[in-house]
Amino acid sequence: MHDLWQAKLAAWIHDPAEKALVLLRDPAGHEGRTVRKLRALLFGSEQLSDALRAIVRRADHWASGADRPEFPRERPRVYWEQTRFTREPILIHPISGRQYDLRDLQKIPHELASEISFKHLERWIVRDADGHTDHRRTLLCLWRFGPEPPSDSLGLLWSLLPADTRLPDHTIWDHLRLCSAFAGAMAADSGGVPALLSVSLGPVQSFIAQSRSTSDLWASSHLLSRLGWEAMRVVCERFGPDAIVLPDLRGVPIVDRWLAGELEGIEPAEEAFARMPWRQRTSDANPLFAAALPNRFLAIVPAAALEETARAIGEAVRAWLHDRARAAFERVLEKAYGSAEDHTEVGFAQIEAQLAGLPELVWSGCDWSLLEVDDRGAVSSTEPLRRALAAFYPPEDADAPGWLGSEARRAIEAAGREGDDTGNRPFFYRPRPGVYYGALHELTERAVVAAKAIRPFEQRPQQGVRCSLCGEREWLTTDREHLLRVGRGGDGGVWERIARNAHTFVREGERLCALCCLKRLWPRLWNDELRSELGEGLRRYVVSTHTMALAPTLRSLVRRADELTSAELDKLAGHCDVEERAALPHALVRELDDAGNRQLSDLVRRLPAQLDALDDEIRAGDAAAERQRAQLVGALEALTGTRPEVYYAFVLFDGDRMGALLSGTGEGRRPRYADLWHPKIRDEVRARFAERPE
């Protein structure tokens, strides 16, 4: 086996980033400048070893088959099969099929493009203490910073340059990372066989649905996203972040945070990270507070490491979840007793029992050995793949299930072969294994869905009083006898001790299980984790549901800022005696800042807290508070012309249609292959092969 990171790096530089700008223009060829010089710097020679060259060539063929919509050709090759990007610069969106004409790019000299490219990529080469190339860290640098625009002369065009000017629906960076993923899997597997690994974490719906506040809702979503990253991290550390096919991890803040640790001490990388918003913002506007990753992912890994990788992912995410749940309960104990010491034994045992098997992890994998390949590297038979895929289809579709029954597959396999005396007949290159990526992906995803549908159940007895949030698990305690002895309305032990304190994280009567306790404490745990890196000034603001409902009334007040007199504001302030200030929606904060009225700004921030305080007193039976609230509401109505709102609604945009769009099913059908070809290629194909389907 070849070194995994060396193979990935060689594959990543096999095509120059500026390929579209130099192809058919540079007499030295598209590999004659940047690629040769980078090889010399990285591997000590402009030429790769035979073994490494074979891996890169194979990975390139597979990646090209997987990411490009093939088009029919003629034999021998003719002029119309080529496009010069600088003369006809067209980009096509891969989902919508929308075409973007960049007009004329011939003013960019190919020598300049190559020079800019080499200097930019050379900057990210990392050496060890002995001056040798650090292949792993160099690959990480190139993956993250290579697509960043290196100069004003190229601007954002650099990040959008196509991998193939005839099929401009994906960038050179998409191709390089896929080629690198294949090369790494091929190098790390004794048989050179890559595999697809699909992983899904859960439960999702029930975990989010059990939220009782906007803070709980955020915590649920963010926790699931963080669990997703902990699962992906295993793959990233073993095979590189480019091995994650879906989602694209490049530029995701939580991934950049990990990458910053991996690239510590590399000056250009540290400078780049220091300028990023997640390193600068000290409120929850920091991108690290966004739940940016899904609970599932697809990766390319070595076939021999498939099961072991899935097992390692399960162990990693469960260890992380248990560790965070223990940390959350320790915070509860510290709040109740001043110290968690001597109080953890019973609660920690409950945590281990309640979180056994959580998160639920479902995975499936299939490798390219399901395809039979001839000596030339072309697919000679798909029978093993057909049999595997047929198990998920009705008998009438078993002969050609899924993608194997598609018109595209039939056209590619049946329309002549390379080397045939085809005359004016169209032919496609004999399909390489990468062409069948869609079929293997379908098989992997169908297996995951089937595994999730089984939903194996392991009974976990819960003998004590249930959690007041989820009602599924008993609440955490320091004394099991106490837990079994009291009812829901009785003494809440550790929870009752902290509920009496002001500004605590539980309400009176709440008692939480391990998972709900972690959800409730997660904002504090995450804040503390980030403060250790970003400084003590980091703050998180939670906009309560009451404040959200009151926001339209407050906005009406702010928009009358120029009309309101100090006397009117003083009269309203007379009904507001709390000093606490509520967190406001970001849009309202901007309007307050624009108004520039400090007295109004202070009052608007105190009004939601005042109403919440009065509501608590009213629930406790305080008649005076009820009168005070009525006076405050009346004063607000007099100034704004409307009574304060008490309800609000979310307009939910469901992502299900996005899935249909990406999968090409239902109303969200993707463009046809022909819609993704360069217009020149499309027109020529239609003129020459009009009888052929597109």
XYZ file of C-alpha atoms in Angstrom:
694
model
C 0.000 0.000 0.000
C 1.112 3.548 -0.752
C 1.046 6.273 1.892
C -2.541 7.545 2.088
C -1.684 11.235 2.483
C 0.969 11.153 -0.217
C -1.525 9.632 -2.646
C -4.210 12.172 -1.714
C -1.811 15.067 -2.212
C -0.595 13.768 -5.569
C -4.201 13.404 -6.704
C -5.124 16.867 -5.455
C -2.462 18.527 -7.658
C -2.892 16.274 -10.725
C -4.750 19.075 -12.545
C -3.782 22.735 -12.184
C -6.359 25.008 -10.597
C -6.070 27.318 -13.616
C -6.714 24.489 -16.086
C -9.711 26.208 -17.710
C -7.633 29.357 -18.347
C -4.631 27.606 -19.949
C -6.203 24.665 -21.784
C -5.641 24.909 -25.564
C -3.640 28.126 -24.983
C -0.402 27.074 -23.278
C 2.066 25.237 -25.583
C 3.430 23.438 -22.499
C 0.047 21.802 -21.902
C -2.153 22.222 -18.850
C 0.219 20.086 -16.724
C 3.369 21.702 -18.039
C 3.760 24.470 -15.486
C 2.001 24.499 -12.109
C 1.639 20.728 -11.787
C 5.271 19.948 -12.666
C 6.637 22.599 -10.306
C 4.402 21.517 -7.427
C 5.420 17.869 -7.893
C 9.062 18.871 -7.726
C 8.501 20.749 -4.470
C 6.269 18.124 -2.858
C 7.821 14.859 -4.040
C 11.345 15.819 -5.093
C 10.702 15.109 -8.775
C 8.527 16.459 -11.570
C 7.456 12.879 -12.260
C 5.595 10.614 -9.838
C 6.657 7.065 -9.112
C 4.955 4.391 -11.209
C 2.861 3.182 -8.260
C 1.736 6.654 -7.270
C 1.038 7.651 -10.871
C -1.152 4.565 -11.312
C -3.241 5.455 -8.243
C -3.688 9.063 -9.340
C -4.602 8.093 -12.902
C -7.180 5.565 -11.676
C -8.635 8.018 -9.145
C -8.871 10.708 -11.847
C -10.790 8.371 -14.172
C -13.195 7.371 -11.406
C -13.754 10.958 -10.241
C -14.343 12.130 -13.816
C -16.934 9.414 -14.334
C -18.665 10.286 -11.059
C -18.894 14.053 -11.438
C -19.382 14.696 -15.183
C -22.489 14.357 -17.362
C -21.089 12.397 -20.327
C -21.849 13.407 -23.937
C -21.661 11.373 -27.186
C -18.639 11.747 -29.464
C -17.424 10.824 -32.924
C -14.433 8.780 -34.029
C -11.904 10.048 -34.764
C -12.023 13.020 -32.412
C -12.981 16.251 -34.123
C -12.772 19.955 -33.375
C -16.299 20.410 -32.037
C -15.556 18.267 -28.988
C -13.278 20.989 -27.647
C -14.085 24.357 -26.101
C -11.771 27.216 -25.231
C -12.993 28.668 -21.941
C -11.442 32.115 -22.341
C -13.353 32.614 -25.617
C -16.616 30.973 -24.573
C -16.666 31.154 -20.753
C -19.878 29.474 -19.687
C -20.776 28.203 -16.202
C -23.879 26.091 -15.527
C -25.597 25.577 -12.184
C -25.722 21.818 -11.510
C -29.144 21.875 -9.813
C -31.142 24.457 -11.744
C -29.306 24.144 -15.059
C -29.147 27.938 -15.267
C -26.449 29.190 -17.623
C -24.027 32.038 -16.801
C -22.098 33.686 -19.624
C -18.904 35.356 -18.363
C -18.274 36.939 -21.784
C -14.636 37.316 -22.854
C -11.749 36.201 -20.591
C -8.986 36.314 -23.210
C -7.475 39.370 -21.534
C -6.154 37.052 -18.814
C -2.757 35.803 -20.122
C -2.249 32.097 -19.525
C 1.265 32.789 -18.234
C -0.154 35.119 -15.588
C -2.810 32.586 -14.553
C -0.165 29.887 -14.095
C 2.137 32.212 -12.156
C -0.645 33.318 -9.794
C -1.752 29.729 -9.282
C 1.707 28.380 -8.474
C 2.601 31.173 -6.053
C -0.742 30.800 -4.295
C -0.538 27.025 -3.875
C 3.183 27.043 -3.050
C 2.363 29.205 -0.034
C 0.436 26.329 1.541
C 3.185 23.712 1.385
C 4.097 22.614 4.915
C 7.517 21.252 5.873
C 8.502 19.293 8.962
C 11.490 20.082 11.180
C 13.803 18.225 8.782
C 12.575 20.121 5.753
C 10.540 17.233 4.339
C 7.024 17.721 3.010
C 4.328 17.181 5.622
C 1.877 15.536 3.235
C -1.054 15.460 5.646
C -0.937 19.080 6.736
C -0.162 20.276 3.214
C -3.258 18.460 1.952
C -5.363 20.055 4.702
C -4.034 23.510 3.794
C -4.650 23.058 0.083
C -8.145 21.657 0.663
C -9.144 24.609 2.847
C -7.247 27.535 1.354
C -6.562 26.498 -2.243
C -10.003 27.660 -3.490
C -9.610 31.051 -1.771
C -9.104 33.801 -4.402
C -5.343 34.476 -4.573
C -5.498 37.896 -6.233
C -7.811 40.732 -7.196
C -7.104 40.055 -10.873
C -8.986 36.751 -10.746
C -11.395 37.511 -7.892
C -14.257 35.083 -7.321
C -13.669 33.529 -10.747
C -10.866 31.533 -9.125
C -13.337 29.668 -6.920
C -15.674 28.932 -9.860
C -13.261 27.738 -12.562
C -14.718 24.566 -14.126
C -13.037 21.175 -14.088
C -14.086 20.476 -17.680
C -14.908 23.393 -19.972
C -17.209 21.172 -22.069
C -19.255 20.194 -19.010
C -19.023 23.331 -16.843
C -21.478 22.318 -14.101
C -18.835 21.666 -11.400
C -15.616 23.378 -10.364
C -12.047 22.195 -10.558
C -12.094 22.153 -6.760
C -15.009 19.691 -6.729
C -13.064 17.403 -9.041
C -9.778 17.668 -7.129
C -11.330 16.844 -3.764
C -13.253 13.876 -5.200
C -10.101 12.627 -6.922
C -8.214 12.998 -3.640
C -10.922 11.073 -1.765
C -10.761 8.187 -4.251
C -6.944 8.156 -4.243
C -6.779 8.040 -0.444
C -9.226 5.127 -0.271
C -7.383 3.276 -3.041
C -4.005 3.784 -1.370
C -5.218 2.701 2.078
C -6.991 -0.460 0.894
C -4.864 -3.529 0.180
C -6.999 -4.277 -2.858
C -7.285 -0.646 -3.918
C -11.078 -0.703 -3.498
C -12.985 2.391 -2.287
C -16.361 2.182 -0.556
C -19.265 4.480 0.186
C -20.186 4.877 3.856
C -23.526 6.454 4.812
C -24.122 7.334 8.470
C -27.290 8.644 10.130
C -27.654 9.748 13.774
C -30.905 10.008 15.698
C -33.428 10.401 17.096
C -34.139 13.814 15.580
C -37.853 14.609 15.624
C -38.563 13.542 19.206
C -35.410 15.215 20.508
C -36.354 18.586 19.014
C -40.105 18.231 19.750
C -39.426 17.886 23.494
C -38.075 21.459 23.665
C -39.929 23.825 25.994
C -38.302 27.155 25.173
C -36.425 28.898 22.393
C -33.209 28.080 24.275
C -34.129 24.379 24.403
C -34.998 24.474 20.716
C -31.630 25.966 19.821
C -29.830 23.531 22.126
C -31.559 20.524 20.549
C -30.628 21.589 17.043
C -27.079 22.588 17.958
C -26.469 19.373 19.906
C -27.548 17.247 16.945
C -25.295 19.281 14.681
C -22.380 18.863 17.082
C -22.991 15.102 17.287
C -22.926 15.047 13.495
C -19.540 16.749 13.550
C -18.168 14.364 16.176
C -19.127 11.512 13.831
C -17.604 13.212 10.784
C -14.448 14.060 12.717
C -13.528 10.361 12.845
C -13.513 10.209 9.042
C -11.723 13.576 8.739
C -8.906 12.555 11.050
C -8.403 9.183 9.372
C -8.964 9.958 5.705
C -9.169 13.752 5.404
C -12.133 16.161 5.263
C -12.371 15.725 1.487
C -13.432 12.109 2.136
C -16.798 13.492 3.321
C -18.733 13.763 0.055
C -21.953 15.118 1.570
C -22.101 17.642 3.162
C -19.264 19.795 1.875
C -17.253 20.624 4.995
C -15.030 23.323 3.553
C -15.667 26.680 5.236
C -17.973 25.299 7.947
C -16.952 27.130 11.175
C -16.912 24.065 13.464
C -14.677 22.294 10.919
C -12.425 25.350 10.641
C -12.126 25.308 14.434
C -10.858 21.718 14.278
C -8.622 22.550 11.336
C -7.055 25.460 13.217
C -5.855 22.975 15.826
C -4.502 20.616 13.167
C -2.622 23.473 11.467
C -1.342 25.170 14.615
C 2.048 26.771 14.090
C 1.591 27.258 10.338
C 1.783 31.031 9.988
C -0.326 31.590 6.816
C -3.079 29.344 8.190
C -3.086 31.044 11.591
C -3.309 34.448 9.909
C -6.230 33.280 7.766
C -8.128 31.803 10.707
C -7.564 34.957 12.784
C -9.529 36.971 10.202
C -12.534 34.653 10.188
C -15.802 35.731 11.894
C -15.797 32.753 14.295
C -12.514 34.028 15.730
C -13.711 37.622 16.109
C -17.369 37.826 17.107
C -18.050 37.733 20.834
C -21.817 37.234 20.839
C -24.065 34.455 19.638
C -23.836 36.071 16.192
C -20.609 34.055 16.086
C -21.057 31.406 13.353
C -20.092 28.681 15.827
C -23.531 29.106 17.397
C -25.216 28.002 14.165
C -26.298 24.378 13.766
C -24.481 24.140 10.447
C -24.177 20.367 9.957
C -26.845 17.701 9.420
C -27.248 14.482 11.378
C -26.164 12.336 8.429
C -23.292 12.192 5.957
C -21.805 10.227 3.071
C -18.099 9.440 2.828
C -15.609 7.594 0.628
C -13.423 5.266 2.696
C -11.244 2.186 2.035
C -13.408 -0.925 1.639
C -11.269 -2.835 4.150
C -11.877 -0.123 6.779
C -15.638 0.162 6.295
C -16.883 -1.739 9.346
C -14.093 -0.609 11.646
C -14.695 3.041 10.709
C -18.428 2.739 11.398
C -17.676 1.125 14.770
C -15.187 3.879 15.649
C -17.778 6.535 14.763
C -20.325 4.930 17.085
C -17.836 4.729 19.941
C -16.711 8.332 19.444
C -20.148 9.941 19.383
C -21.429 7.910 22.340
C -18.331 8.665 24.412
C -18.726 12.366 23.612
C -22.438 12.385 24.508
C -21.856 10.588 27.824
C -18.999 12.922 28.729
C -21.082 16.035 28.037
C -24.063 14.637 29.972
C -21.845 14.058 33.015
C -20.472 17.598 32.705
C -24.033 18.963 32.588
C -25.068 17.106 35.750
C -21.925 18.311 37.509
C -23.049 21.873 36.788
C -26.420 21.059 38.370
C -24.705 19.678 41.472
C -22.398 22.677 41.730
C -25.417 24.978 41.634
C -27.205 22.938 44.297
C -24.378 22.069 46.690
C -21.512 24.373 45.738
C -19.503 21.377 44.572
C -20.191 18.187 42.615
C -17.792 16.203 44.778
C -19.370 13.301 46.708
C -22.722 13.723 44.888
C -22.123 12.163 41.465
C -22.304 8.393 41.980
C -26.054 7.831 41.646
C -26.569 10.416 38.902
C -23.633 9.160 36.823
C -25.013 5.617 37.012
C -28.383 6.922 35.775
C -26.662 8.740 32.922
C -24.902 5.591 31.752
C -28.151 3.621 31.869
C -30.311 6.280 30.205
C -27.864 7.041 27.404
C -27.016 3.431 26.600
C -27.310 3.077 22.844
C -27.674 6.831 22.282
C -27.366 8.437 19.905
C -28.940 5.887 17.614
C -26.460 5.252 14.828
C -27.490 3.624 11.568
C -24.959 3.038 8.830
C -24.610 1.206 5.567
C -21.805 0.776 3.116
C -21.058 -0.754 -0.234
C -17.834 -0.927 -2.179
C -16.903 -0.901 -5.834
C -16.170 -4.654 -5.829
C -19.851 -4.955 -6.796
C -18.655 -4.005 -10.284
C -16.590 -6.337 -12.443
C -13.730 -4.485 -14.128
C -11.595 -5.596 -17.092
C -7.840 -5.204 -17.554
C -8.289 -1.745 -19.076
C -10.157 -0.445 -16.018
C -13.574 -0.365 -17.696
C -16.687 -1.975 -16.230
C -17.378 -5.327 -17.875
C -20.350 -6.413 -15.747
C -22.743 -4.858 -13.245
C -24.445 -8.110 -12.277
C -23.373 -8.158 -8.579
C -24.537 -4.551 -8.188
C -27.815 -5.339 -9.964
C -28.543 -8.226 -7.588
C -27.832 -6.088 -4.529
C -29.975 -3.188 -5.757
C -32.817 -5.468 -6.890
C -33.468 -6.447 -3.260
C -34.909 -2.935 -2.725
C -37.206 -2.971 -5.778
C -40.350 -4.886 -6.749
C -39.823 -8.047 -8.865
C -40.917 -6.349 -12.084
C -37.949 -3.917 -11.791
C -35.389 -6.498 -10.713
C -33.725 -6.783 -14.135
C -32.757 -3.104 -14.202
C -33.395 -1.487 -10.815
C -32.912 2.210 -10.102
C -30.134 3.986 -11.983
C -29.240 0.738 -13.742
C -32.577 1.017 -15.531
C -32.127 4.672 -16.481
C -31.982 5.975 -20.032
C -28.593 7.542 -19.314
C -27.081 4.190 -18.363
C -28.488 2.470 -21.446
C -27.146 5.213 -23.718
C -23.673 5.177 -22.195
C -23.328 1.393 -22.352
C -25.016 0.737 -25.708
C -24.034 3.577 -28.039
C -20.799 2.163 -29.430
C -17.385 1.747 -27.886
C -13.978 3.385 -28.136
C -12.103 1.971 -31.107
C -15.202 0.935 -33.069
C -15.518 1.895 -36.716
C -18.490 4.035 -35.867
C -18.488 6.538 -38.689
C -21.086 9.082 -37.706
C -22.483 6.908 -34.928
C -22.142 8.420 -31.443
C -20.028 6.633 -28.890
C -19.280 7.054 -25.210
C -16.017 6.085 -23.618
C -16.298 2.680 -22.001
C -17.686 3.458 -18.560
C -15.222 3.436 -15.679
C -16.389 2.405 -12.209
C -16.905 6.041 -11.194
C -19.781 6.308 -13.670
C -21.760 3.961 -11.418
C -21.403 6.211 -8.384
C -25.122 7.045 -8.640
C -26.136 3.389 -8.459
C -23.853 2.659 -5.496
C -25.058 5.795 -3.740
C -28.660 4.706 -4.254
C -27.898 1.266 -2.840
C -26.180 2.751 0.208
C -29.009 5.183 0.952
C -31.743 2.598 0.491
C -29.948 0.312 2.910
C -29.784 3.109 5.515
C -33.494 3.856 5.134
C -34.318 0.157 5.493
C -32.139 -0.148 8.593
C -33.807 2.889 10.185
C -37.235 1.412 9.492
C -36.402 -1.698 11.525
C -35.915 0.383 14.709
C -34.658 -2.320 17.104
C -35.867 -1.725 20.654
C -34.017 -2.527 23.853
C -36.128 -2.228 27.003
C -34.622 -0.005 29.682
C -36.582 -0.132 32.958
C -37.278 3.245 34.578
C -38.492 2.826 38.154
C -38.585 6.374 39.456
C -40.637 9.465 38.683
C -40.280 10.557 35.063
C -38.556 13.628 33.633
C -40.902 16.620 33.473
C -39.801 17.464 29.905
C -39.782 14.199 27.955
C -41.720 11.916 30.321
C -39.614 8.985 29.128
C -36.771 8.654 31.613
C -36.565 9.129 35.383
C -35.050 12.366 36.562
C -31.493 12.524 37.797
C -30.958 12.407 41.526
C -28.327 11.974 44.197
C -30.388 9.406 46.159
C -32.331 6.586 44.486
C -34.413 5.912 47.580
C -35.523 9.516 47.488
C -36.377 9.205 43.772
C -38.557 6.143 44.331
C -40.257 7.584 47.376
C -41.630 10.905 46.117
C -44.237 11.811 43.529
C -44.103 14.509 40.864
C -45.478 17.104 43.245
C -43.201 16.085 46.129
C -39.707 17.086 47.115
C -37.593 17.453 43.971
C -34.246 16.985 45.727
C -31.375 18.533 43.810
C -33.779 20.140 41.316
C -35.857 21.833 43.998
C -32.692 23.212 45.596
C -31.650 25.046 42.446
C -35.174 26.045 41.316
C -35.406 28.356 44.330
C -32.451 30.398 43.046
C -32.988 33.373 40.764
C -31.583 33.219 37.218
C -31.171 29.467 37.308
C -31.606 27.086 34.397
C -34.674 25.209 35.673
C -38.129 26.388 36.580
C -40.016 25.464 39.691
C -41.366 21.927 39.370
C -38.955 20.855 36.628
C -36.895 17.696 37.137
C -34.739 16.538 34.226
C -33.358 13.243 32.923
C -29.845 12.846 31.499
C -30.689 13.876 27.939
C -32.972 16.789 28.876
C -30.460 17.965 31.469
C -27.767 18.062 28.778
C -30.116 19.929 26.455
C -30.915 22.520 29.136
C -27.272 22.988 30.143
C -25.790 22.815 26.657
C -25.822 26.611 26.092
C -23.703 27.093 29.225
C -21.360 24.224 28.387
C -20.878 25.489 24.836
C -20.286 29.046 26.048
C -17.639 27.820 28.485
C -15.944 25.743 25.786
C -15.726 28.698 23.440
C -14.667 31.169 26.133
C -11.503 29.134 26.659
C -10.581 29.938 23.050
C -12.294 33.231 22.272
C -12.043 35.032 25.608
C -14.228 35.839 28.586
C -16.104 38.516 26.641
C -18.176 35.922 24.775
C -21.899 36.284 25.497
C -25.013 34.441 24.385
C -28.407 36.109 24.264
C -31.681 34.184 24.340
C -34.759 35.897 22.937
C -37.686 34.527 24.938
C -40.989 33.540 23.362
C -42.661 36.391 25.262
C -40.207 38.900 23.798
C -40.809 37.512 20.313
C -44.544 38.031 20.745
C -43.982 41.558 22.062
C -41.552 42.512 19.266
C -44.166 44.148 16.933
C -45.345 46.415 19.769
C -41.773 47.363 20.656
C -41.011 48.036 16.996
C -44.007 50.388 16.794
C -42.638 52.223 19.818
C -39.165 52.532 18.282
C -40.528 53.817 14.984
C -42.216 56.684 16.868
C -38.914 57.649 18.488
C -38.823 61.096 16.876
C -42.390 61.865 18.031
C -42.119 60.696 21.661
C -41.308 63.275 24.305
C -39.186 62.682 27.384
C -42.300 63.168 29.528
C -44.116 60.359 27.676
C -41.133 58.052 28.069
C -40.815 58.947 31.767
C -44.491 58.114 32.303
C -44.046 54.710 30.641
C -40.876 54.097 32.631
C -42.852 54.738 35.820
C -44.640 51.417 35.232
C -41.315 49.591 34.746
C -39.337 49.032 37.948
C -37.066 46.074 36.978
C -33.416 46.571 36.109
C -33.100 43.350 34.096
C -32.769 43.771 30.346
C -34.134 41.243 27.867
C -32.379 40.026 24.735
C -34.104 41.425 21.646
C -34.399 40.170 18.052
C -31.480 41.343 15.950
C -33.645 43.393 13.555
C -35.175 45.300 16.479
C -31.722 45.999 17.932
C -30.646 47.519 14.609
C -33.694 49.816 14.574
C -32.966 50.880 18.157
C -29.371 51.705 17.256
C -30.540 53.718 14.257
C -33.031 55.659 16.420
C -30.198 56.862 18.655
C -32.460 57.485 21.688
C -30.708 56.109 24.788
C -33.701 56.580 27.079
C -35.971 54.696 24.670
C -33.359 51.998 24.110
C -33.075 51.315 27.839
C -36.844 51.232 28.251
C -37.482 48.899 25.310
C -34.938 46.421 26.692
C -36.588 46.456 30.153
C -40.234 46.178 29.064
C -40.237 42.428 28.203
C -38.515 41.609 31.503
C -41.047 43.753 33.388
C -44.012 41.958 31.808
C -42.438 38.536 32.505
C -41.871 39.497 36.157
C -45.458 40.714 36.548
C -46.799 37.514 34.940
C -44.867 35.440 37.485
C -46.319 37.479 40.351
C -49.845 37.170 38.931
C -49.489 33.376 38.764
C -48.513 33.496 42.438
C -51.821 35.282 43.222
C -50.586 38.881 43.544
C -53.575 41.175 42.788
C -51.398 44.314 42.861
C -49.234 42.882 40.081
C -52.339 42.307 37.988
C -53.314 45.990 38.324
C -49.765 47.121 37.537
C -49.681 44.969 34.409
C -52.987 46.420 33.187
C -51.643 49.957 33.663
C -48.435 49.109 31.747
C -50.367 47.530 28.873
C -52.651 50.573 28.745
C -49.684 52.925 28.607
C -48.144 50.946 25.749
C -51.431 50.933 23.863
C -51.739 54.695 24.262
C -48.290 55.273 22.728
C -48.440 52.703 19.915
C -52.147 52.587 19.089
C -52.352 48.793 19.471
C -52.489 46.358 22.364
C -49.320 44.332 22.918
C -49.330 41.008 21.128
C -49.445 37.849 23.229
C -48.949 35.302 20.438
C -46.574 34.874 17.544
C -46.095 32.274 14.808
C -43.237 30.785 12.841
C -43.516 30.365 9.095
C -41.752 27.065 8.512
C -39.983 26.362 5.231
C -39.668 22.595 5.072
C -36.559 21.142 3.434
C -38.244 18.043 2.019
C -38.540 19.559 -1.463
C -34.827 20.267 -1.347
C -34.246 16.532 -1.002
C -36.544 15.879 -3.963
C -34.604 18.425 -5.987
C -31.243 16.847 -5.197
C -32.497 13.312 -5.805
C -34.244 14.261 -9.042
C -37.623 12.929 -7.930
C -41.082 14.486 -7.719
C -41.539 18.103 -8.757
C -37.916 18.953 -8.135
C -36.541 17.214 -11.208
C -32.959 17.976 -12.073
C -31.832 19.204 -15.507
C -31.260 16.675 -18.268
C -27.673 15.770 -19.093
C -27.841 17.906 -22.232
C -28.749 20.973 -20.140
C -25.392 20.648 -18.348
C -23.258 20.576 -21.488
C -21.590 23.687 -22.847
C -23.983 25.280 -25.400
C -21.485 24.610 -28.185
C -21.377 20.903 -27.322
C -25.146 20.772 -26.886
C -25.824 22.325 -30.285
C -23.344 20.071 -32.068
C -24.752 16.925 -30.463
C -28.284 17.893 -31.417
C -27.244 18.605 -34.994
C -25.153 15.456 -35.451
C -27.124 12.929 -33.410
C -30.654 14.268 -33.665
C -32.109 10.775 -33.540
C -30.422 10.033 -30.218
C -32.220 10.796 -26.906
C -30.686 13.375 -24.593
